[in-house]
XYZ file of C-alpha atoms in Angstrom:
101
model
C -109.036 -84.933 64.621
C -108.618 -86.706 68.340
C -106.121 -84.584 70.475
C -103.285 -87.762 70.355
C -103.226 -87.189 66.884
C -102.689 -83.102 66.975
C -99.944 -84.117 69.555
C -97.684 -86.550 67.234
C -98.584 -84.250 64.374
C -97.237 -81.362 66.409
C -94.137 -83.464 67.342
C -93.083 -83.998 64.152
C -93.424 -81.183 63.319
C -91.202 -79.487 65.899
C -88.729 -82.645 64.855
C -88.900 -82.018 61.107
C -88.111 -77.949 62.068
C -86.220 -77.306 65.668
C -86.456 -73.500 66.972
C -83.892 -72.560 68.275
C -84.505 -68.863 68.067
C -83.481 -66.899 71.645
C -83.653 -63.058 72.827
C -80.886 -61.413 73.602
C -79.689 -57.539 74.721
C -78.712 -55.607 71.865
C -77.511 -52.306 72.403
C -73.642 -51.194 74.477
C -72.608 -50.070 77.804
C -74.623 -47.197 77.527
C -78.352 -48.145 76.231
C -79.628 -51.934 75.569
C -82.495 -53.192 75.324
C -84.084 -56.432 74.803
C -84.499 -58.113 71.248
C -86.709 -60.082 69.975
C -86.336 -64.035 69.471
C -84.312 -64.062 66.574
C -80.739 -65.575 67.508
C -78.984 -68.487 66.750
C -76.629 -66.965 69.956
C -75.629 -64.318 71.762
C -72.306 -62.100 71.522
C -71.430 -59.833 73.985
C -67.563 -57.566 71.634
C -65.206 -55.751 73.607
C -63.684 -52.836 71.823
C -59.646 -53.666 73.667
C -59.220 -50.353 72.486
C -61.750 -48.106 73.965
C -63.733 -50.786 75.951
C -66.429 -50.070 74.732
C -68.321 -53.345 74.955
C -71.662 -53.785 72.769
C -74.011 -56.910 73.238
C -75.822 -58.720 69.843
C -77.247 -61.537 68.393
C -75.913 -63.313 65.576
C -77.749 -66.294 63.519
C -74.359 -66.335 61.859
C -72.462 -69.903 61.218
C -69.555 -70.568 63.841
C -68.142 -73.295 65.343
C -69.378 -72.766 69.362
C -68.391 -75.830 70.150
C -64.365 -75.220 71.089
C -64.117 -71.815 73.274
C -66.682 -69.599 74.794
C -64.308 -66.498 73.530
C -61.959 -65.434 70.584
C -59.729 -62.413 69.348
C -60.760 -60.681 66.146
C -58.805 -58.392 64.471
C -61.152 -55.695 62.330
C -58.477 -54.647 59.369
C -60.473 -52.422 58.252
C -60.740 -50.037 61.753
C -57.639 -51.628 63.024
C -58.751 -52.709 65.916
C -58.522 -55.428 68.349
C -61.829 -57.339 68.978
C -62.492 -60.048 71.961
C -66.069 -62.134 71.404
C -67.785 -64.169 73.730
C -70.805 -66.033 72.722
C -73.893 -67.390 75.130
C -76.283 -69.722 73.810
C -79.297 -69.287 76.302
C -82.196 -66.862 76.286
C -80.776 -63.416 77.402
C -77.461 -64.532 78.511
C -75.836 -61.679 77.435
C -76.382 -59.459 79.951
C -74.837 -56.230 80.459
C -72.066 -56.088 83.069
C -71.402 -59.899 82.862
C -68.588 -59.858 80.155
C -65.581 -61.467 82.247
C -63.273 -58.710 83.520
C -60.208 -61.056 82.334
C -61.492 -59.667 78.946
């Protein structure tokens, strides 16, 4: 098979099955590591009570077109969390969450 035919098959496969997985930092303020390339977006979650920031990746369907950060109340734990997302590879770098949150 010619190289141009192989290239055409590769482009069609990429178009039909786009890969959008990224790596994210996983852990919390005391210990973080980089996860594998399996996430749609990265998160930084700040517990407003303890001030602990947790880093993770997610594949949950979330409308990310409105705001980069939002506030959620965890009714089970009665804790207010601020969640900020980003969509670039390894973008939830520990220590980079906006201090206003």
